[in-house]
Structures are given as C-alpha cells and as structure tokens.
C-alpha cells in the first residue's frame, strides 16, 4: 500500500488486513477502510470513465456526493452497478470492477467521444440526429440507447433478501456528526426517546483525526466520550449505516439500512418507516468544487475529502498535494492533512490576503502560499500532473503536483428538508442556500443550518435538542460569514474543458449554450443539459450550474433560484422497496379448496385478484384449450357442469339497520326483499358510475348475505366499512367478510336438479315451487354437512349454488363429481364460465370498467327512483343520460374478433376521430357455432341489425361484425326458470 501514511489512522485497524480486488487485481486494505480509501492507499488514481465523453475519472470526494468513483460490485446474480466507492465498506473478498469502458479502464476506445464533443453538446440528441429522419429508429435511437447508462445490471434474479421495519420515537435525529450527536444527547438526557440515524458506519466521521477544540477540550476526547454515551444511553436508539432517503406528510420518514459486513444472515438492506413527533436535520454540508480547464482529471479532489482520507484512513491522496481554496475551511483541511503526514506543497487562495484563521495556520504548514491566485488549468492525461496558476498580477505559474484539493465553499445538505416541495432560500449573509421552509416539526442544526466550525455545530446541536424538550422556538440563524469567506464568482478563466457536472460531462460551455438557446430557468437548464441528473443528484454540480446561469442572466443567485430535490435521496435497491414481498411472496396467494384437485388434472391456473382459479380442465387427446372449453360449455348446455365459485366475495350483514345499509349502497331496493329470496343489485360510486354488481340473499329479518365480484371483494368491504364509520355511524349494523369461511360451487345445466337432489338429504324439496329462481334455503347434505342452497344462474341454464363450510368443501366437490357421472357432469373453469355468461349477456369486469353507468350496461330500469343511495344525484347528470352514450350491445361474426377491438363505421374511415366504441368481451360460442361478444357502442340500443367494423390495430386484425341483442341464448328465460 504505497500511499498509506504512518499516522492518521483514526478509524482503521491496521492489525486486521482485508483482501479485495479491483478489475481483477488483488489488493489489501484494513478494517475500517472504504473501497475508495483502500484504492487510494494502493496507488489507484484512475477508477472510472465519464458518462458521455469517457474521460478519465478519479476519486473526488469521501461521501455520498461522489460523482466519479462508481464501480460494479460482485459478479453474476450479485453484481451491483453504480456503487459509490466512497460509501462502500471494505469487506474481505470484495470484488470491484470499473465500468463504462471498453475494452479496459486504461485503454477505453470509447474515449474517442471526446473528439466528437462538438457534436455532443447540450441537447445534442434533439439537434444532431434530425436528418435523415428514417435513420432515427433504425440507427440513431438504438445507438443512443446502447450508449446510455454506466454499469451493467445483473441479468439474473437477485439472490439477496430484504426486509422492512417500522420505528416510532419522540425525536428523530438525522445525521451522526457533531451536531447530531449533541442534539441526541441533549434530548435523551431530558427523557426523550431518540432515534439517531447515521449513514456512515461510525459516528462523528467528520471529526475523526481532525484537530480542534470543543467545549474547551480536545475534539477527539469529546467525540470519544459522546460516542460512548450514545451507545450506552437507554433513551437513544442508534442506527448506523442508515440513510434517510425521503420524508412524507405528518412526520413520516423513510430510511434504508445496510447490513453490517460479515453478517450473512442479515437482510442486505432494510427499509424503515419512521414516525416521529419532532425531527432534527443535522446532515452537515457538502464542499463546493471549483471551475477550471481540466478540473475533471483524476487527482482533483475536494479539500475536505483529502483531509478525511489522511486523518481518518491514514491515506495520502497524492505525493505532492496543493490546496486551492477561497475559505478558511480549506486551510483547516490542509492543516489536518499535513498533520497526518500528507505532503502539502502549496496553498492557492483566491482571496487577496490572509484571514485571521489562515494566519494562524500558515506558520504550521511552512509551504508556498499563492494569494489572490486562481487555478487556470490542470495538466495530465489519465491523472493530474501539474496545474497552471494565474497569480494576482496575472502571471502564469506552473506547479508540478499530482493532487489538487479544492474548496469553493460549502452547501448545506438540506435535500431532505425540501422533499415536500419547499424551495431553499438564498442567505446572503452566509452565501448559502438554507431551508427556511421545511416539513412540520423539523428543525435544522449544525452545518446543515449554516454553522461553520465543529464547536459551533456542537453548541447549535445541543441547543436544538433542548428546544425540542422545552417546546421553545429554536433560533437557526447562522452567524454571518465574513465577506472574504463567501463564494466569489464561480466562473472559470475560460478556455478548454471546464466541467460543471463531472458524471454527466456537463461543461461550462453547455450552460452557456443553454442560456443562448433560451433555457434560462434552472429547471429548464437541468433537463436540457442533464445537469444534476446523475447518481449524485447534483450535490457537487447544481450550485455551480445555477451560479453560472445567474452570472449569464445578470440576476442574483437568489433570483435565479435552485432546483427541487426529490426522493429517494440516495440509490436504493428495488428489492429493498419490495422487502419480503417478492416472488411468491409479492402478494398473498389465496387458494380455493379445489386448487390441488384441479392441478392434479392438469388445469392451468389464472389470477383472479389474489386467487388462483382453474381456466379449463383438459382431457387426454385434446390438442388445444379451445377444444377443452367447447366441451365444458356444451356439457353445461346439454347435461350439467360444476364450477368452483368460492372466490366471489361474501359479506355477512346483520343488525336492525342492515336493510337500510343495503338500500343506501345499492341503486335498487333491498329492504323489501323477503326472507329466503335473492336479488341482483348494482352499486354506484359517488360519481354515478357502476362500482360493482352481485346478489344479496336475505337469510333472516335482520340478516343478509352479500355476494360481490372476485376482483372487488376487498374494495366493497372497505366501502361498506367507510359508510358505517363515516356516513352512517349511528346505524346498528355489523358486517364481516366470510369469503374464506365458505366453499361455494355452481351447478348448472338441464341435469342440475337431479345432481343437487342426489347430494342433499332425500326429504329436501327443490322443485320450482319449493325453491324458485332467485331463492335460498338452508340444507343438509347426505354427508351430514349443513349448508345453504341458492337457486340462481350465471350461465342461462337452470342453476344452483351450494355453499358449505370451507373445511367440507373438497369432500363436497368430490361428491358432486362422483354423483354426477351418470348425469354427464363436467367440471368447468373460468374460460367456459366466460363463454356461458357472454352467451347469456351477463356483464362482468370488462363491462364494469369504471366508465359505465347502469343505463349503459342495460341496468337502467333497476335504479330506484323512490330512495336515496350513493351516486344517485351524480347519476342524474345530463351527459350520463345522453342516448348517444356507448350502450351495451351484442356482436357476432363468422370470423374471430378480440376484446379491445374498436368499433367503427363499416365503410370507414378507420381513424380515432370515427371511433364509436369498443368490444369488451369476445369468445367463440360452440352453442351458436360462431364468434360472439359484448361491446359498448354509441347509441347501441338503436343500432340492432347494423353491420359495423371491428378494427384491432394492436393485433393487426380487421373485420365486420353484426350488432345484435346482448342476450344470445334463451332470451325468454325458460331454461333458467324451468
């Protein structure tokens, strides 16, 4: 490790070497290293290539603001692209790979893009590839898409596991630096339950190895004491490796926690939902870069990062280091790095004279100081070799160095505070954007609030913690920064490649071009140039870009403004957002009692909400699904079929006001329904459109059983609960979902009655007089099981539905199969069920699409005019009564057609302007031996017999269909009632 210092090991354990590799080359680091610090210690300067021009890139920072050092970790299914080397904790056996290069990092053939830069300026994809137009889809777009992106995502399923958690606290402290630590201790000492979240793997990282005094004592002593107190404090929960990535209304925060190295059983990441009464944002500040020609060369780094690598990790970022600064913090970083053993050769200060703090530090360094000087240019190829300095007298000086540490001021890290839409406000006294408006209950402290020194941050943090306890207002006003320490013009001295956004290769020239082409709003600038849209979200680039735009427009920075920050604040694995809800656990899987029975017979399954239902039951020798479905349909029409309909929602409704509730939610009347009878009903939404349909049976004077569609079972239950809790809280009604408590089977066909009779005890009469259509009665099966028998039909044939407790469902199904063999029984699935209901003209989900009224689907006469119900007034709106609205019709043809096809005049033209409706459901009818369907057609009720065109541009299909009644089979209803 050629660049490891003998001192400056505040956070590493030199007794614990760690082996890792970069681009296949074996290297060694120490416990406590990040990948970035270990690479620097091994003399690695070139770590990647930029997005557009493939220019050499080196490590630039020491935190999440890193724009350059993006690497791939692992391989195979565990390959993780675009990981910031500055935040990756070094673990034994870590494999890291550079990315966005071909064929190798040192020899990247795509760096030829730099020569093409005149054609790749801001917005080039809008301008460069305009001609010839035919080349866009065949050449230009594919080429751009292939070039997009940096790393390669794994092409295999993610083998890691993830989790989610919930946390509640009195006070959430975001940031474990000196201010956050002080705030947490102050609040916890007063009895507050504090949750302290820090993205790093140790507390107080910014103080590690740094010189200075806090509360009159040594900063290192204060840090050690505070860290021990936090670890032992009963009122503080410390969460390291945890980054806050979003804030939502009502003080709800989202954080992502990385697992500790070596814990193979722990989730790779865990997403936390944190609910708190108050929050303190103590996320520090991010150093600003400087603009000059060649400022993107490997070896150009932030001054604070150079000091951090020296003091915390014992690594010198170069053999000859110069600091280019315009503030005192840059001097302090130089002093800390030198104290740790780094070789500092010069300080280049834009300011014309030494500040008081610089005068204290200068004698300690004993180096060349260039006052009133500016870096004009960086020299080098794959790394920095020298810089040219423009002195106060204008004279150019060349300085041989391999590392330039730059400090152009500080930007408070306030992105989280602006996630709810508040924009930062420019503070002229500090020369920074501060978060005056922020989420309710949040206060800012430390560098995030504009404080500059570690001592000031600690005092500020402690005061913030006490203010939470005392419920007093907290003064966040930062101390004014001396004019000499405020940022000067960010504009470079001109010429060459001056980079504003290092990852996306946005240059100063690009900003000027955007200004010249009229993109002068910071939001337009961002999108036109892609400034700040890289993985670092512009943490180091945004201020430079908007400052340049301010100078170009002649406006102040305050008037120019800044862009908004949006969650997530840091990259998160998609798996972490899903947590345990992935694969088979993505959502609950509900199985009917006949599920395994159907699988044993080769039935393919289809999703129906959370349920799996058999689509059809194939027989040996049947070559396609349509053959199986046709057999099942014809069996129902000619003999008897059985179908598992247990998935339909079942809601038990009881109480004195049960009838009133049904009248309120249904468009038709239910309170007058006789005990033992069943009625079909339609629910409307508040806007007057149909919400759901189904049947409700009256089991007693105050007892009803509602049936809903499978898809809307949960939504209807929630709707009823909302009505009772919000709209009618005084009503005496109890409701309960009993869907899973009952297994229910449909028995339909000419032979349905003898099959049901064979199932029931012999003394139970089920003739038309005893059990007419749309009735229900309690029954007992020959097996002794008590159940309910419904007389209703969805198929157009004589139909029954038998409901038994779910634990007896499978035995009842098996009994139906055995008893029905002499009667020609056939189990049928959802495909045959769909054909049967289309033949009978019954509506289902495709027709109840949220845009149809009761009148649209032929249920207008059902709507009561004698009572109030949800959606009544909105359903009376004049546009909803327009006879020209799309109305339900039947469609038939000798040729196939598909649901989704649009209905147009037969003679054309076949354009969107002449669209007259669409086909909602379609199927081949073996009963009628033709293709039939249901559709919504403009003024459809008055167009029976007309021939129109069914145009399907998605499937490239077209044909004529005849408009007919939606009831294809038994329009008189003799089969249902017979």
PDB file of N, CA and C in Angstrom, residues 260-312:
ATOM      1  N   UNK A 260     -24.463  -4.959   8.241  1.00  0.00           N
ATOM      2  CA  UNK A 260     -23.052  -4.884   8.611  1.00  0.00           C
ATOM      3  C   UNK A 260     -22.270  -5.970   7.886  1.00  0.00           C
ATOM      4  N   UNK A 261     -21.005  -5.700   7.549  1.00  0.00           N
ATOM      5  CA  UNK A 261     -20.198  -6.711   6.849  1.00  0.00           C
ATOM      6  C   UNK A 261     -20.079  -7.992   7.668  1.00  0.00           C
ATOM      7  N   UNK A 262     -20.094  -9.105   6.972  1.00  0.00           N
ATOM      8  CA  UNK A 262     -19.888 -10.383   7.626  1.00  0.00           C
ATOM      9  C   UNK A 262     -21.130 -11.027   8.190  1.00  0.00           C
ATOM     10  N   UNK A 263     -22.249 -10.302   8.203  1.00  0.00           N
ATOM     11  CA  UNK A 263     -23.493 -10.879   8.718  1.00  0.00           C
ATOM     12  C   UNK A 263     -24.276 -11.464   7.549  1.00  0.00           C
ATOM     13  N   UNK A 264     -23.961 -12.702   7.215  1.00  0.00           N
ATOM     14  CA  UNK A 264     -24.540 -13.323   6.021  1.00  0.00           C
ATOM     15  C   UNK A 264     -26.034 -13.563   6.149  1.00  0.00           C
ATOM     16  N   UNK A 265     -26.519 -13.688   7.377  1.00  0.00           N
ATOM     17  CA  UNK A 265     -27.937 -13.984   7.574  1.00  0.00           C
ATOM     18  C   UNK A 265     -28.804 -12.736   7.593  1.00  0.00           C
ATOM     19  N   UNK A 266     -28.186 -11.577   7.700  1.00  0.00           N
ATOM     20  CA  UNK A 266     -28.962 -10.335   7.778  1.00  0.00           C
ATOM     21  C   UNK A 266     -29.453  -9.933   6.395  1.00  0.00           C
ATOM     22  N   UNK A 267     -30.576  -9.231   6.328  1.00  0.00           N
ATOM     23  CA  UNK A 267     -31.015  -8.706   5.026  1.00  0.00           C
ATOM     24  C   UNK A 267     -29.962  -7.764   4.459  1.00  0.00           C
ATOM     25  N   UNK A 268     -29.815  -7.781   3.157  1.00  0.00           N
ATOM     26  CA  UNK A 268     -28.848  -6.870   2.531  1.00  0.00           C
ATOM     27  C   UNK A 268     -29.203  -5.417   2.838  1.00  0.00           C
ATOM     28  N   UNK A 269     -30.463  -5.082   2.723  1.00  0.00           N
ATOM     29  CA  UNK A 269     -30.954  -3.752   3.076  1.00  0.00           C
ATOM     30  C   UNK A 269     -32.305  -3.904   3.764  1.00  0.00           C
ATOM     31  N   UNK A 270     -32.579  -2.941   4.636  1.00  0.00           N
ATOM     32  CA  UNK A 270     -33.885  -2.908   5.300  1.00  0.00           C
ATOM     33  C   UNK A 270     -34.431  -1.488   5.190  1.00  0.00           C
ATOM     34  N   UNK A 271     -35.643  -1.363   4.680  1.00  0.00           N
ATOM     35  CA  UNK A 271     -36.292  -0.057   4.579  1.00  0.00           C
ATOM     36  C   UNK A 271     -37.124   0.172   5.835  1.00  0.00           C
ATOM     37  N   UNK A 272     -36.878   1.313   6.464  1.00  0.00           N
ATOM     38  CA  UNK A 272     -37.586   1.664   7.695  1.00  0.00           C
ATOM     39  C   UNK A 272     -38.611   2.754   7.420  1.00  0.00           C
ATOM     40  N   UNK A 273     -39.786   2.575   7.972  1.00  0.00           N
ATOM     41  CA  UNK A 273     -40.806   3.629   8.021  1.00  0.00           C
ATOM     42  C   UNK A 273     -40.784   4.179   9.436  1.00  0.00           C
ATOM     43  N   UNK A 274     -40.410   5.437   9.558  1.00  0.00           N
ATOM     44  CA  UNK A 274     -40.204   6.041  10.876  1.00  0.00           C
ATOM     45  C   UNK A 274     -41.252   7.126  11.095  1.00  0.00           C
ATOM     46  N   UNK A 275     -41.977   7.008  12.177  1.00  0.00           N
ATOM     47  CA  UNK A 275     -42.976   8.008  12.554  1.00  0.00           C
ATOM     48  C   UNK A 275     -42.479   8.701  13.814  1.00  0.00           C
ATOM     49  N   UNK A 276     -42.417  10.014  13.768  1.00  0.00           N
ATOM     50  CA  UNK A 276     -41.862  10.770  14.883  1.00  0.00           C
ATOM     51  C   UNK A 276     -42.683  12.016  15.138  1.00  0.00           C
ATOM     52  N   UNK A 277     -42.567  12.536  16.348  1.00  0.00           N
ATOM     53  CA  UNK A 277     -43.251  13.784  16.666  1.00  0.00           C
ATOM     54  C   UNK A 277     -42.431  14.971  16.185  1.00  0.00           C
ATOM     55  N   UNK A 278     -41.125  14.929  16.426  1.00  0.00           N
ATOM     56  CA  UNK A 278     -40.234  16.016  16.012  1.00  0.00           C
ATOM     57  C   UNK A 278     -39.009  15.412  15.336  1.00  0.00           C
ATOM     58  N   UNK A 279     -38.335  16.213  14.537  1.00  0.00           N
ATOM     59  CA  UNK A 279     -37.122  15.747  13.867  1.00  0.00           C
ATOM     60  C   UNK A 279     -36.095  16.863  13.815  1.00  0.00           C
ATOM     61  N   UNK A 280     -34.839  16.465  13.845  1.00  0.00           N
ATOM     62  CA  UNK A 280     -33.717  17.393  13.721  1.00  0.00           C
ATOM     63  C   UNK A 280     -32.872  16.940  12.543  1.00  0.00           C
ATOM     64  N   UNK A 281     -32.651  17.834  11.609  1.00  0.00           N
ATOM     65  CA  UNK A 281     -31.817  17.532  10.448  1.00  0.00           C
ATOM     66  C   UNK A 281     -30.418  18.062  10.713  1.00  0.00           C
ATOM     67  N   UNK A 282     -29.473  17.144  10.837  1.00  0.00           N
ATOM     68  CA  UNK A 282     -28.084  17.506  11.133  1.00  0.00           C
ATOM     69  C   UNK A 282     -27.178  16.787  10.149  1.00  0.00           C
ATOM     70  N   UNK A 283     -27.435  17.002   8.879  1.00  0.00           N
ATOM     71  CA  UNK A 283     -26.764  16.251   7.816  1.00  0.00           C
ATOM     72  C   UNK A 283     -25.514  16.936   7.286  1.00  0.00           C
ATOM     73  N   UNK A 284     -25.079  18.027   7.924  1.00  0.00           N
ATOM     74  CA  UNK A 284     -23.827  18.647   7.536  1.00  0.00           C
ATOM     75  C   UNK A 284     -23.917  19.450   6.259  1.00  0.00           C
ATOM     76  N   UNK A 285     -22.765  19.614   5.622  1.00  0.00           N
ATOM     77  CA  UNK A 285     -22.673  20.405   4.399  1.00  0.00           C
ATOM     78  C   UNK A 285     -21.739  19.710   3.425  1.00  0.00           C
ATOM     79  N   UNK A 286     -21.887  20.052   2.160  1.00  0.00           N
ATOM     80  CA  UNK A 286     -21.083  19.458   1.087  1.00  0.00           C
ATOM     81  C   UNK A 286     -20.198  20.536   0.484  1.00  0.00           C
ATOM     82  N   UNK A 287     -18.942  20.208   0.307  1.00  0.00           N
ATOM     83  CA  UNK A 287     -17.977  21.180  -0.206  1.00  0.00           C
ATOM     84  C   UNK A 287     -18.216  21.449  -1.688  1.00  0.00           C
ATOM     85  N   UNK A 288     -17.973  22.704  -2.073  1.00  0.00           N
ATOM     86  CA  UNK A 288     -18.150  23.090  -3.469  1.00  0.00           C
ATOM     87  C   UNK A 288     -16.838  22.921  -4.235  1.00  0.00           C
ATOM     88  N   UNK A 289     -16.928  22.415  -5.455  1.00  0.00           N
ATOM     89  CA  UNK A 289     -15.731  22.341  -6.304  1.00  0.00           C
ATOM     90  C   UNK A 289     -15.399  23.712  -6.892  1.00  0.00           C
ATOM     91  N   UNK A 290     -14.391  23.728  -7.750  1.00  0.00           N
ATOM     92  CA  UNK A 290     -14.012  24.937  -8.477  1.00  0.00           C
ATOM     93  C   UNK A 290     -13.999  24.639  -9.969  1.00  0.00           C
ATOM     94  N   UNK A 291     -14.150  25.695 -10.760  1.00  0.00           N
ATOM     95  CA  UNK A 291     -14.179  25.560 -12.208  1.00  0.00           C
ATOM     96  C   UNK A 291     -12.861  26.024 -12.812  1.00  0.00           C
ATOM     97  N   UNK A 292     -12.253  25.149 -13.595  1.00  0.00           N
ATOM     98  CA  UNK A 292     -11.068  25.492 -14.381  1.00  0.00           C
ATOM     99  C   UNK A 292     -10.880  24.410 -15.433  1.00  0.00           C
ATOM    100  N   UNK A 293     -10.122  24.711 -16.431  1.00  0.00           N
ATOM    101  CA  UNK A 293      -9.856  23.759 -17.504  1.00  0.00           C
ATOM    102  C   UNK A 293      -9.157  22.533 -16.931  1.00  0.00           C
ATOM    103  N   UNK A 294      -9.734  21.351 -17.178  1.00  0.00           N
ATOM    104  CA  UNK A 294      -9.134  20.122 -16.676  1.00  0.00           C
ATOM    105  C   UNK A 294      -9.498  19.815 -15.239  1.00  0.00           C
ATOM    106  N   UNK A 295     -10.575  20.422 -14.748  1.00  0.00           N
ATOM    107  CA  UNK A 295     -10.951  20.179 -13.347  1.00  0.00           C
ATOM    108  C   UNK A 295     -11.534  18.790 -13.117  1.00  0.00           C
ATOM    109  N   UNK A 296     -11.623  17.981 -14.185  1.00  0.00           N
ATOM    110  CA  UNK A 296     -12.157  16.626 -14.031  1.00  0.00           C
ATOM    111  C   UNK A 296     -11.071  15.569 -13.972  1.00  0.00           C
ATOM    112  N   UNK A 297      -9.804  15.952 -14.048  1.00  0.00           N
ATOM    113  CA  UNK A 297      -8.722  14.969 -14.080  1.00  0.00           C
ATOM    114  C   UNK A 297      -8.642  14.182 -12.774  1.00  0.00           C
ATOM    115  N   UNK A 298      -8.322  12.884 -12.839  1.00  0.00           N
ATOM    116  CA  UNK A 298      -8.057  12.139 -11.613  1.00  0.00           C
ATOM    117  C   UNK A 298      -6.928  12.807 -10.830  1.00  0.00           C
ATOM    118  N   UNK A 299      -7.162  13.051  -9.575  1.00  0.00           N
ATOM    119  CA  UNK A 299      -6.222  13.798  -8.745  1.00  0.00           C
ATOM    120  C   UNK A 299      -6.801  15.110  -8.270  1.00  0.00           C
ATOM    121  N   UNK A 300      -7.826  15.612  -8.967  1.00  0.00           N
ATOM    122  CA  UNK A 300      -8.551  16.787  -8.484  1.00  0.00           C
ATOM    123  C   UNK A 300      -9.620  16.285  -7.526  1.00  0.00           C
ATOM    124  N   UNK A 301      -9.556  16.747  -6.283  1.00  0.00           N
ATOM    125  CA  UNK A 301     -10.458  16.255  -5.246  1.00  0.00           C
ATOM    126  C   UNK A 301     -10.950  17.406  -4.384  1.00  0.00           C
ATOM    127  N   UNK A 302     -11.977  17.154  -3.625  1.00  0.00           N
ATOM    128  CA  UNK A 302     -12.440  18.125  -2.645  1.00  0.00           C
ATOM    129  C   UNK A 302     -11.455  18.168  -1.484  1.00  0.00           C
ATOM    130  N   UNK A 303     -11.232  19.372  -0.962  1.00  0.00           N
ATOM    131  CA  UNK A 303     -10.239  19.545   0.097  1.00  0.00           C
ATOM    132  C   UNK A 303     -10.610  18.748   1.340  1.00  0.00           C
ATOM    133  N   UNK A 304     -11.873  18.790   1.723  1.00  0.00           N
ATOM    134  CA  UNK A 304     -12.292  18.038   2.897  1.00  0.00           C
ATOM    135  C   UNK A 304     -12.081  16.554   2.729  1.00  0.00           C
ATOM    136  N   UNK A 305     -12.248  16.049   1.507  1.00  0.00           N
ATOM    137  CA  UNK A 305     -12.035  14.628   1.253  1.00  0.00           C
ATOM    138  C   UNK A 305     -10.566  14.264   1.409  1.00  0.00           C
ATOM    139  N   UNK A 306      -9.675  15.113   0.898  1.00  0.00           N
ATOM    140  CA  UNK A 306      -8.236  14.856   1.041  1.00  0.00           C
ATOM    141  C   UNK A 306      -7.865  14.781   2.514  1.00  0.00           C
ATOM    142  N   UNK A 307      -8.417  15.703   3.323  1.00  0.00           N
ATOM    143  CA  UNK A 307      -8.146  15.680   4.757  1.00  0.00           C
ATOM    144  C   UNK A 307      -8.743  14.441   5.408  1.00  0.00           C
ATOM    145  N   UNK A 308      -9.933  14.054   5.001  1.00  0.00           N
ATOM    146  CA  UNK A 308     -10.581  12.874   5.574  1.00  0.00           C
ATOM    147  C   UNK A 308      -9.778  11.618   5.298  1.00  0.00           C
ATOM    148  N   UNK A 309      -9.317  11.456   4.069  1.00  0.00           N
ATOM    149  CA  UNK A 309      -8.530  10.265   3.751  1.00  0.00           C
ATOM    150  C   UNK A 309      -7.240  10.235   4.563  1.00  0.00           C
ATOM    151  N   UNK A 310      -6.656  11.396   4.809  1.00  0.00           N
ATOM    152  CA  UNK A 310      -5.411  11.437   5.576  1.00  0.00           C
ATOM    153  C   UNK A 310      -5.651  11.166   7.054  1.00  0.00           C
ATOM    154  N   UNK A 311      -6.656  11.821   7.636  1.00  0.00           N
ATOM    155  CA  UNK A 311      -6.845  11.733   9.085  1.00  0.00           C
ATOM    156  C   UNK A 311      -7.620  10.498   9.515  1.00  0.00           C
ATOM    157  N   UNK A 312      -8.656  10.160   8.786  1.00  0.00           N
ATOM    158  CA  UNK A 312      -9.493   9.021   9.187  1.00  0.00           C
ATOM    159  C   UNK A 312      -8.916   7.695   8.731  1.00  0.00           C
TER     160      UNK A 312
END
